[in-house]
CSV table of C-alpha atoms and ligand atoms in Angstrom, one decimal:
chain,number,residue,atom,x,y,z
A,1,MET,CA,-14.9,-24.2,12.3
A,2,SER,CA,-12.7,-23.8,9.3
A,3,ASN,CA,-10.0,-21.3,9.3
A,4,ALA,CA,-11.6,-19.0,6.7
A,5,ASN,CA,-14.8,-19.1,8.7
A,6,PHE,CA,-13.1,-18.1,11.8
A,7,ARG,CA,-11.3,-15.2,10.1
A,8,GLN,CA,-14.5,-14.0,8.6
A,9,ARG,CA,-16.2,-14.0,12.0
A,10,THR,CA,-13.4,-12.1,13.7
A,11,ALA,CA,-13.3,-9.6,10.9
A,12,ARG,CA,-17.0,-9.1,11.3
A,13,ARG,CA,-16.7,-8.3,14.9
A,14,LEU,CA,-14.0,-5.6,14.4
A,15,PRO,CA,-15.1,-2.2,13.3
A,16,ALA,CA,-14.3,-1.0,9.8
A,17,LEU,CA,-10.6,-0.2,9.2
A,18,HIS,CA,-11.0,3.5,9.1
A,19,TRP,CA,-12.7,3.4,12.5
A,20,GLN,CA,-9.9,1.2,13.8
A,21,ILE,CA,-7.3,3.7,12.6
A,22,LEU,CA,-9.2,6.6,14.1
A,23,ILE,CA,-9.4,4.7,17.4
A,24,GLY,CA,-5.6,4.0,17.2
A,25,LEU,CA,-5.0,7.7,16.5
A,26,THR,CA,-7.1,8.9,19.4
A,27,LEU,CA,-5.7,6.4,21.9
A,28,GLY,CA,-2.1,7.1,20.8
A,29,ALA,CA,-2.6,10.9,21.1
A,30,THR,CA,-4.4,10.7,24.4
A,31,ALA,CA,-1.9,8.3,26.0
A,32,GLY,CA,1.0,10.5,24.7
A,33,LEU,CA,-0.4,13.7,26.2
A,34,VAL,CA,-1.2,12.0,29.5
A,35,ALA,CA,2.3,10.5,29.6
A,36,ASN,CA,3.8,13.9,28.8
A,37,ALA,CA,1.8,15.5,31.7
A,38,VAL,CA,2.8,12.8,34.2
A,39,TYR,CA,6.4,12.7,33.1
A,40,PRO,CA,7.2,16.2,32.0
A,41,ALA,CA,10.4,17.4,30.4
A,42,GLN,CA,13.2,18.9,32.5
A,43,PRO,CA,13.4,22.7,32.7
A,44,ASP,CA,16.0,22.8,30.0
A,45,GLY,CA,13.6,21.0,27.6
A,46,THR,CA,15.3,17.6,27.8
A,47,PRO,CA,12.5,15.0,27.7
A,48,HIS,CA,11.9,12.6,30.7
A,49,ALA,CA,14.4,9.7,30.5
A,50,GLY,CA,11.9,6.9,31.1
A,51,LEU,CA,9.4,8.3,28.6
A,52,THR,CA,12.1,8.7,26.0
A,53,TRP,CA,13.0,5.0,26.5
A,54,VAL,CA,9.4,3.9,25.9
A,55,VAL,CA,9.1,6.1,22.8
A,56,ARG,CA,12.4,4.9,21.3
A,57,ASN,CA,12.0,1.2,22.1
A,58,ILE,CA,8.2,0.6,21.9
A,59,ALA,CA,6.2,3.3,20.2
A,60,GLU,CA,8.6,4.3,17.5
A,61,PRO,CA,9.3,0.7,16.4
A,62,MET,CA,5.6,0.1,16.3
A,63,GLY,CA,5.2,3.0,13.9
A,64,GLN,CA,8.3,2.0,11.9
A,65,ILE,CA,7.2,-1.5,11.3
A,66,PHE,CA,4.0,-0.2,9.7
A,67,LEU,CA,5.7,2.5,7.7
A,68,ARG,CA,8.4,0.2,6.4
A,69,LEU,CA,6.0,-2.4,5.2
A,70,ILE,CA,4.3,0.3,3.1
A,71,PHE,CA,7.4,2.1,1.9
A,72,MET,CA,8.8,-1.3,0.9
A,73,VAL,CA,6.2,-1.5,-1.9
A,74,VAL,CA,6.0,2.2,-2.9
A,75,LEU,CA,8.5,1.9,-5.8
A,76,PRO,CA,7.2,-1.3,-7.5
A,77,LEU,CA,3.7,0.2,-7.0
A,78,VAL,CA,4.6,3.6,-8.5
A,79,PHE,CA,6.2,1.9,-11.5
A,80,SER,CA,3.6,-0.7,-12.2
A,81,ALA,CA,0.6,1.6,-11.6
A,82,LEU,CA,1.9,4.3,-13.8
A,83,VAL,CA,3.0,2.0,-16.7
A,84,LEU,CA,-0.4,0.2,-16.5
A,85,GLY,CA,-2.3,3.5,-16.2
A,86,VAL,CA,-0.7,4.9,-19.3
A,87,ALA,CA,-0.9,1.6,-21.2
A,88,GLU,CA,-4.6,1.2,-20.3
A,89,LEU,CA,-5.4,4.7,-21.5
A,90,GLY,CA,-4.4,3.3,-24.8
A,91,ASP,CA,-3.7,6.3,-26.9
A,92,VAL,CA,-1.2,9.1,-26.4
A,93,ARG,CA,-3.7,11.8,-27.2
A,94,ARG,CA,-5.9,10.7,-24.4
A,95,LEU,CA,-2.9,10.6,-22.1
A,96,GLY,CA,-2.0,14.1,-23.1
A,97,ARG,CA,-5.5,15.3,-22.4
A,98,ILE,CA,-5.6,13.8,-19.0
A,99,GLY,CA,-2.1,15.0,-18.3
A,100,LEU,CA,-3.1,18.5,-19.2
A,101,LYS,CA,-6.3,18.4,-17.1
A,102,THR,CA,-4.3,17.1,-14.1
A,103,PHE,CA,-1.7,19.9,-14.6
A,104,LEU,CA,-4.4,22.6,-14.8
A,105,TYR,CA,-6.2,21.4,-11.7
A,106,THR,CA,-2.9,21.1,-9.8
A,107,VAL,CA,-1.8,24.6,-10.7
A,108,GLY,CA,-5.3,26.1,-10.1
A,109,LEU,CA,-5.7,24.5,-6.7
A,110,SER,CA,-2.1,25.3,-5.7
A,111,MET,CA,-2.7,28.9,-6.6
A,112,CYS,CA,-5.8,29.1,-4.4
A,113,SER,CA,-4.0,27.5,-1.5
A,114,VAL,CA,-1.1,29.9,-1.7
A,115,VAL,CA,-3.4,32.9,-2.0
A,116,ILE,CA,-5.2,31.7,1.1
A,117,GLY,CA,-1.9,31.2,3.0
A,118,VAL,CA,-0.4,34.6,2.1
A,119,THR,CA,-3.7,36.4,2.8
A,120,MET,CA,-4.0,34.8,6.2
A,121,ALA,CA,-0.4,35.5,7.2
A,122,ASN,CA,-0.9,39.1,6.3
A,123,ALA,CA,-4.2,39.4,8.1
A,124,ILE,CA,-3.3,37.6,11.3
A,125,ARG,CA,0.4,38.5,11.4
A,126,PRO,CA,1.4,35.6,13.6
A,127,GLY,CA,5.1,36.6,13.6
A,128,LEU,CA,4.5,39.8,15.4
A,129,ARG,CA,2.9,38.0,18.3
A,130,LEU,CA,6.0,36.1,19.5
A,131,PRO,CA,8.0,37.6,22.4
A,132,GLU,CA,11.8,38.1,21.8
A,133,GLN,CA,12.8,35.9,24.7
A,134,GLN,CA,10.9,32.9,23.3
A,135,ARG,CA,12.4,33.5,19.8
A,136,THR,CA,15.9,33.2,21.2
A,137,ALA,CA,15.1,30.1,23.3
A,138,LEU,CA,13.6,28.3,20.3
A,139,ARG,CA,16.4,29.2,17.9
A,140,GLN,CA,19.0,27.8,20.3
A,141,ARG,CA,17.1,24.6,21.0
A,142,TYR,CA,16.8,23.6,17.3
A,143,ALA,CA,20.2,25.0,16.2
A,144,PRO,CA,21.7,21.6,15.1
A,145,GLN,CA,18.7,20.5,13.1
A,146,THR,CA,18.6,23.9,11.5
A,147,GLU,CA,22.2,23.7,10.3
A,148,GLU,CA,21.4,20.3,8.7
A,149,LYS,CA,18.4,21.7,6.8
A,150,VAL,CA,20.3,24.8,5.6
A,151,ALA,CA,23.1,22.6,4.4
A,152,GLN,CA,20.6,20.4,2.4
A,153,ALA,CA,19.1,23.5,0.8
A,154,GLN,CA,22.5,24.8,-0.2
A,155,GLN,CA,22.9,21.8,-2.4
A,156,ALA,CA,19.9,23.1,-4.4
A,157,LYS,CA,20.5,23.1,-8.2
A,158,PRO,CA,19.8,25.8,-10.7
A,159,LEU,CA,16.4,25.6,-12.5
A,160,ARG,CA,17.9,24.4,-15.8
A,161,GLU,CA,19.4,21.4,-14.1
A,162,THR,CA,16.3,20.7,-11.9
A,163,LEU,CA,14.2,20.5,-15.1
A,164,LEU,CA,16.7,18.3,-17.0
A,165,ASP,CA,17.0,16.0,-14.0
A,166,VAL,CA,13.4,14.9,-14.5
A,167,ILE,CA,14.8,12.9,-17.3
A,168,PRO,CA,16.8,10.2,-15.6
A,169,ARG,CA,20.2,9.1,-16.8
A,170,ASN,CA,20.0,5.9,-14.8
A,171,PRO,CA,16.4,5.1,-13.6
A,172,LEU,CA,17.6,2.4,-11.2
A,173,GLN,CA,19.9,4.8,-9.4
A,174,GLU,CA,17.0,7.3,-9.1
A,175,MET,CA,14.8,4.5,-7.6
A,176,VAL,CA,17.4,3.6,-5.0
A,177,GLY,CA,17.5,7.1,-3.6
A,178,ALA,CA,13.9,8.2,-4.3
A,179,LEU,CA,12.5,7.8,-0.8
A,180,ASP,CA,15.3,9.4,1.1
A,181,GLY,CA,16.3,12.2,-1.2
A,182,SER,CA,19.7,10.7,-2.1
A,183,SER,CA,19.0,10.3,-5.8
A,184,PRO,CA,21.6,11.9,-8.1
A,185,GLY,CA,18.9,13.5,-10.2
A,186,GLY,CA,15.2,14.1,-10.0
A,187,GLY,CA,14.3,11.3,-7.6
A,188,MET,CA,10.7,10.2,-7.7
A,189,LEU,CA,9.8,12.6,-10.5
A,190,ALA,CA,12.5,11.0,-12.6
A,191,VAL,CA,11.2,7.5,-11.8
A,192,MET,CA,7.7,8.6,-12.9
A,193,PHE,CA,9.1,10.1,-16.1
A,194,PHE,CA,10.7,6.8,-16.9
A,195,ALA,CA,7.4,4.9,-16.1
A,196,VAL,CA,5.3,7.2,-18.3
A,197,LEU,CA,7.7,6.9,-21.2
A,198,PHE,CA,7.8,3.1,-20.7
A,199,GLY,CA,4.0,3.0,-20.7
A,200,ILE,CA,3.7,5.1,-23.9
A,201,ALA,CA,6.2,2.8,-25.6
A,202,LEU,CA,4.2,-0.3,-24.6
A,203,THR,CA,1.1,1.1,-26.2
A,204,LEU,CA,3.0,1.8,-29.4
A,205,ALA,CA,3.9,-1.9,-29.8
A,206,PRO,CA,0.8,-3.6,-28.4
A,207,GLU,CA,1.1,-7.0,-30.1
A,208,ARG,CA,4.6,-7.8,-28.8
A,209,THR,CA,4.3,-6.3,-25.3
A,210,GLN,CA,1.2,-8.1,-23.9
A,211,PRO,CA,3.2,-10.5,-21.7
A,212,LEU,CA,5.0,-7.6,-20.1
A,213,ILE,CA,1.6,-5.9,-19.3
A,214,ALA,CA,0.4,-9.2,-17.7
A,215,VAL,CA,3.6,-9.3,-15.6
A,216,LEU,CA,3.2,-5.7,-14.5
A,217,GLN,CA,-0.5,-6.4,-13.7
A,218,GLY,CA,0.7,-9.3,-11.5
A,219,VAL,CA,3.2,-7.0,-9.7
A,220,TYR,CA,0.5,-4.5,-9.1
A,221,ASP,CA,-2.0,-7.0,-7.7
A,222,THR,CA,0.7,-8.6,-5.5
A,223,VAL,CA,1.8,-5.3,-4.1
A,224,MET,CA,-1.8,-4.4,-3.3
A,225,VAL,CA,-2.1,-7.6,-1.2
A,226,VAL,CA,1.0,-6.6,0.7
A,227,VAL,CA,-0.6,-3.2,1.3
A,228,GLY,CA,-3.7,-4.9,2.6
A,229,MET,CA,-1.5,-6.8,5.1
A,230,ALA,CA,0.3,-3.7,6.2
A,231,MET,CA,-3.0,-1.8,6.6
A,232,ARG,CA,-4.2,-4.4,9.1
A,233,LEU,CA,-1.3,-3.1,11.3
A,234,ALA,CA,-2.3,0.5,10.6
A,235,PRO,CA,-4.2,1.1,13.8
A,236,LEU,CA,-1.3,-0.1,16.0
A,237,GLY,CA,1.3,1.7,13.8
A,238,VAL,CA,-0.7,4.9,13.9
A,239,ALA,CA,-1.0,4.8,17.6
A,240,GLY,CA,2.8,4.3,17.9
A,241,LEU,CA,3.5,7.2,15.6
A,242,VAL,CA,1.2,9.6,17.3
A,243,PHE,CA,2.2,8.6,20.8
A,244,SER,CA,5.9,9.3,20.0
A,245,LEU,CA,4.9,12.7,18.8
A,246,THR,CA,2.6,13.8,21.7
A,247,ALA,CA,4.6,12.1,24.5
A,248,LEU,CA,7.8,14.1,23.8
A,249,LEU,CA,6.2,17.3,22.4
A,250,GLY,CA,3.4,17.9,24.9
A,251,VAL,CA,1.3,21.0,24.6
A,252,ASP,CA,3.9,23.6,25.8
A,253,ILE,CA,5.5,24.3,22.5
A,254,LEU,CA,2.1,24.5,20.9
A,255,LYS,CA,1.2,27.3,23.3
A,256,THR,CA,4.4,29.2,22.4
A,257,LEU,CA,3.7,29.0,18.7
A,258,ALA,CA,0.0,29.1,19.0
A,259,TRP,CA,-0.6,32.0,16.6
A,260,TYR,CA,1.5,30.5,13.9
A,261,VAL,CA,0.0,27.0,14.3
A,262,LEU,CA,-3.5,28.4,14.3
A,263,THR,CA,-2.9,30.4,11.2
A,264,VAL,CA,-1.6,27.4,9.3
A,265,LEU,CA,-4.5,25.2,10.6
A,266,ALA,CA,-7.1,27.7,9.8
A,267,GLY,CA,-5.7,28.2,6.2
A,268,LEU,CA,-5.6,24.4,5.7
A,269,ALA,CA,-9.2,24.0,7.0
A,270,LEU,CA,-10.4,26.8,4.7
A,271,HIS,CA,-8.8,25.2,1.7
A,272,PHE,CA,-10.0,21.7,2.6
A,273,PHE,CA,-13.6,22.5,3.5
A,274,GLY,CA,-14.0,25.5,1.2
A,275,VAL,CA,-12.0,25.1,-2.0
A,276,TYR,CA,-12.0,21.3,-2.2
A,277,SER,CA,-15.8,21.2,-1.5
A,278,ILE,CA,-16.6,23.8,-4.2
A,279,VAL,CA,-14.3,22.1,-6.8
A,280,LEU,CA,-15.8,18.6,-6.0
A,281,GLY,CA,-19.3,19.9,-6.1
A,282,LEU,CA,-18.8,21.8,-9.3
A,283,PHE,CA,-16.5,19.6,-11.4
A,284,ALA,CA,-17.0,16.1,-10.0
A,285,ARG,CA,-20.6,16.6,-9.1
A,286,VAL,CA,-20.4,14.7,-5.8
A,287,ASN,CA,-21.3,15.6,-2.3
A,288,PRO,CA,-18.0,16.6,-0.7
A,289,LEU,CA,-18.8,15.4,2.8
A,290,ARG,CA,-19.8,12.0,1.6
A,291,PHE,CA,-16.9,11.9,-0.7
A,292,PHE,CA,-14.3,12.6,1.9
A,293,GLY,CA,-16.1,10.2,4.3
A,294,ARG,CA,-15.5,7.4,1.9
A,295,ALA,CA,-11.9,8.5,1.4
A,296,SER,CA,-11.3,8.6,5.2
A,297,GLU,CA,-9.0,5.6,5.2
A,298,ALA,CA,-6.6,7.4,2.9
A,299,LEU,CA,-6.9,10.7,4.7
A,300,LEU,CA,-6.3,9.2,8.1
A,301,THR,CA,-3.3,7.3,6.8
A,302,ALA,CA,-1.9,10.5,5.4
A,303,PHE,CA,-2.5,12.3,8.7
A,304,ALA,CA,-0.7,9.5,10.6
A,305,THR,CA,2.2,8.9,8.3
A,306,SER,CA,2.9,12.5,7.2
A,307,SER,CA,3.8,11.1,3.8
A,308,SER,CA,2.0,11.3,0.5
A,309,ASN,CA,4.2,8.5,-0.9
A,310,ALA,CA,3.5,6.2,2.0
A,311,THR,CA,-0.2,6.9,1.6
A,312,LEU,CA,-0.2,6.2,-2.2
A,313,PRO,CA,-1.0,2.5,-1.9
A,314,THR,CA,-4.0,3.2,0.3
A,315,THR,CA,-5.1,6.1,-1.8
A,316,LEU,CA,-5.1,4.0,-5.0
A,317,ARG,CA,-7.1,1.3,-3.2
A,318,VAL,CA,-9.7,3.7,-1.8
A,319,ALA,CA,-10.1,5.5,-5.1
A,320,GLU,CA,-10.8,2.3,-6.9
A,321,GLN,CA,-12.8,0.4,-4.3
A,322,ARG,CA,-14.6,3.1,-2.4
A,323,LEU,CA,-14.9,6.0,-4.8
A,324,GLY,CA,-15.4,4.1,-8.0
A,325,ILE,CA,-12.8,6.2,-9.9
A,326,ARG,CA,-11.7,4.3,-13.0
A,327,ARG,CA,-8.3,2.7,-12.5
A,328,GLU,CA,-6.6,3.9,-15.6
A,329,ILE,CA,-7.3,7.5,-14.4
A,330,SER,CA,-6.7,7.1,-10.7
A,331,SER,CA,-3.4,5.2,-11.2
A,332,PHE,CA,-2.1,8.0,-13.4
A,333,VAL,CA,-3.5,11.1,-11.6
A,334,LEU,CA,-2.9,9.8,-8.0
A,335,THR,CA,0.6,8.4,-8.6
A,336,LEU,CA,1.8,11.7,-10.2
A,337,GLY,CA,-0.1,13.7,-7.6
A,338,SER,CA,1.5,12.0,-4.7
A,339,THR,CA,4.7,13.7,-5.7
A,340,ALA,CA,3.7,16.7,-7.8
A,341,ASN,CA,0.5,18.0,-6.3
A,342,GLN,CA,1.0,19.3,-2.8
A,343,ASN,CA,-1.5,22.0,-2.0
A,344,GLY,CA,-1.3,21.7,1.7
A,345,THR,CA,2.5,22.1,1.5
A,346,ALA,CA,2.3,25.2,-0.7
A,347,LEU,CA,-0.1,26.9,1.7
A,348,TYR,CA,2.1,26.0,4.7
A,349,GLU,CA,5.2,27.3,2.9
A,350,GLY,CA,3.6,30.6,2.1
A,351,ILE,CA,2.5,31.2,5.7
A,352,THR,CA,5.8,29.9,7.1
A,353,VAL,CA,8.0,32.2,5.1
A,354,LEU,CA,5.9,35.3,5.9
A,355,PHE,CA,5.7,34.3,9.5
A,356,LEU,CA,9.5,34.0,9.8
A,357,ALA,CA,10.0,37.3,7.9
A,358,GLN,CA,7.7,39.0,10.4
A,359,VAL,CA,9.5,37.4,13.3
A,360,VAL,CA,12.9,38.8,12.2
A,361,GLY,CA,11.3,42.1,11.4
A,362,ILE,CA,11.6,42.0,7.6
A,363,ASP,CA,8.8,43.7,5.7
A,364,LEU,CA,8.3,41.8,2.5
A,365,THR,CA,7.2,44.0,-0.4
A,366,LEU,CA,4.2,43.0,-2.6
A,367,GLY,CA,6.7,41.9,-5.3
A,368,GLN,CA,8.6,39.7,-2.8
A,369,GLN,CA,5.3,38.2,-1.5
A,370,ILE,CA,4.4,37.3,-5.1
A,371,THR,CA,7.8,35.7,-5.5
A,372,VAL,CA,7.1,33.7,-2.3
A,373,ALA,CA,3.8,32.6,-3.7
A,374,VAL,CA,5.2,31.5,-7.1
A,375,LEU,CA,8.1,29.7,-5.4
A,376,ALA,CA,5.7,28.0,-3.0
A,377,ILE,CA,3.7,26.6,-5.9
A,378,LEU,CA,6.8,25.3,-7.7
A,379,ALA,CA,8.2,24.0,-4.4
A,380,GLY,CA,5.0,22.0,-4.0
A,381,VAL,CA,5.9,20.1,-7.2
A,382,GLY,CA,9.5,19.5,-6.2
A,383,THR,CA,8.7,18.4,-2.6
A,384,ALA,CA,9.4,14.8,-1.9
A,385,GLY,CA,6.2,13.1,-0.5
A,386,VAL,CA,8.0,12.1,2.7
A,387,PRO,CA,7.8,13.4,6.3
A,388,GLY,CA,9.4,16.9,6.4
A,389,GLY,CA,10.0,16.7,2.6
A,390,SER,CA,9.3,20.4,2.2
A,391,LEU,CA,11.7,21.8,4.8
A,392,PRO,CA,14.7,22.1,2.5
A,393,LEU,CA,12.5,23.9,0.1
A,394,VAL,CA,11.2,26.3,2.8
A,395,VAL,CA,14.9,27.1,3.4
A,396,MET,CA,15.4,27.8,-0.3
A,397,VAL,CA,12.4,30.2,-0.4
A,398,LEU,CA,13.6,32.0,2.7
A,399,GLN,CA,17.1,32.5,1.2
A,400,THR,CA,15.6,33.7,-2.1
A,401,VAL,CA,13.7,36.5,-0.4
A,402,GLY,CA,16.5,37.4,2.0
A,403,VAL,CA,15.0,36.1,5.3
A,404,PRO,CA,17.7,34.3,7.4
A,405,ALA,CA,17.2,30.6,6.8
A,406,GLU,CA,18.2,29.9,10.4
A,407,GLY,CA,14.7,31.1,11.3
A,408,ILE,CA,13.4,27.7,10.5
A,409,GLY,CA,14.8,26.6,13.8
A,410,LEU,CA,11.8,28.4,15.4
A,411,ILE,CA,9.2,26.1,13.9
A,412,LEU,CA,10.9,22.7,13.8
A,413,GLY,CA,9.3,21.8,17.2
A,414,VAL,CA,5.8,21.9,15.7
A,415,ASP,CA,6.6,20.8,12.2
A,416,ARG,CA,5.5,17.2,12.6
A,417,LEU,CA,2.1,18.2,13.7
A,418,LEU,CA,1.7,20.6,10.8
A,419,ASP,CA,3.2,18.0,8.5
A,420,MET,CA,0.4,15.6,9.4
A,421,CYS,CA,-2.2,18.2,8.6
A,422,ARG,CA,-0.7,19.4,5.3
A,423,THR,CA,-0.1,15.9,4.1
A,424,THR,CA,-3.8,15.2,4.6
A,425,LEU,CA,-4.6,18.1,2.3
A,426,ASN,CA,-2.0,17.0,-0.2
A,427,VAL,CA,-3.6,13.5,-0.4
A,428,GLY,CA,-7.2,15.0,-0.3
A,429,GLY,CA,-6.3,17.2,-3.2
A,430,ASP,CA,-4.9,14.3,-5.3
A,431,ILE,CA,-8.1,12.4,-4.8
A,432,ALA,CA,-10.3,15.4,-5.6
A,433,ILE,CA,-8.4,16.0,-8.8
A,434,ALA,CA,-8.7,12.3,-9.8
A,435,ALA,CA,-12.5,12.5,-9.2
A,436,CYS,CA,-12.8,15.7,-11.3
A,437,VAL,CA,-10.7,14.3,-14.2
A,438,ASP,CA,-12.6,11.0,-14.0
A,439,ARG,CA,-15.9,12.8,-14.3
A,440,SER,CA,-14.8,15.0,-17.2
A,441,GLU,CA,-13.4,12.0,-19.0
A,442,SER,CA,-16.6,10.1,-18.7
A,443,ARG,CA,-18.3,13.0,-20.6
A,444,ALA,CA,-15.5,13.4,-23.1
B,1,LIG,N1,5.0,15.4,4.2
B,1,LIG,C1,4.5,16.0,3.0
B,1,LIG,C2,4.0,15.0,2.1
B,1,LIG,O1,4.3,13.9,2.0
B,1,LIG,C3,5.5,16.9,2.3
B,1,LIG,C4,5.9,18.0,3.2
B,1,LIG,O2,5.1,19.0,3.2
B,1,LIG,O3,6.8,18.0,4.0
B,1,LIG,O4,3.1,15.2,1.3
């Protein structure tokens, strides 16, 4: 039997990739919870030594190999996809129209998500349900990480500079630091600005720039092949990532923060199944359940990696191959959205700030709550699409409304779990917007 034949046969015997990822996720989570129950943490909260060894040396590297393979191609992908997207749109007016629609959908959806978050935090009042003794214990346990986040947030720049920084002085330097927040300026947003401008320039001199477009097309196609290879490892990588989380975390901390976690999860679920479904049904004219079923590979990857940027390659692939969204639209909307549209994060930020204010006994006025809502929407745009990318911004919002930023130490223990869920919404929102814009453009 030839090699290709053999490969085809094995591929046929395996279930579809999204099922494999789901199986990896379930097995990883179950194994982690069982391991945590069999080898529990010591009374002071230090995890079991043997289990820590397994996590550090086996499960985490499994997850990291997968993640790094994908992160490796995020920058060439963002650049080539955006430039090609803009160049394929062909005319600046059409780009402006699509840009405006994307912007309006992003702001509209973020507003809905924040309103849901703030309303739920006021209705459920999760912060008033945490006993004093547990607050102190949690604060002490996460003190070092808290200091780090507060220090990060203190480096926050004034609004004028934040806006100016979107225009990069040195795009290469921005690229170098884009994935770990060490860029001197606007990071990923600045890279995107450069790419969009580059694409516009290409369309203005079409006769002389064709070879460059062909090269970028080559880069894009090659990167997609690498993504395909990395995705084959996704089931194992996902199992490793989820095992590391559940094995060390267990369910205890979830019990302590149950009200807070439940409020966030209920808000996210409402936004996902309610708002997204309505928007998809009304504006994209598709059946939301079937739509998200087809997008499940991207949603599961978002859930497992907690990173919109790491999910972008999969999102682009799914949009084009499974959802039939035109590439010139998906590459523009999804690439921008992976950094700028973060509904799940905005919702989570609203609830978190109100929760922490309740915990420390600060009654936020209506005006302050509106400030929180506006800042949460803006913070959604500025949040890096990487795991925990929103934490420095949560600290910034806390400081703005006068809630002690150290409070964030209370929630760090469950943040990864919530990060997985909010990232799924962030990515789901990007895909929904792309579908809506695609539909409206086909009628335009
Ligand atoms: N992890 C999120 C994302 O990549 C950002 C965050 O909320 O921390 O979309």
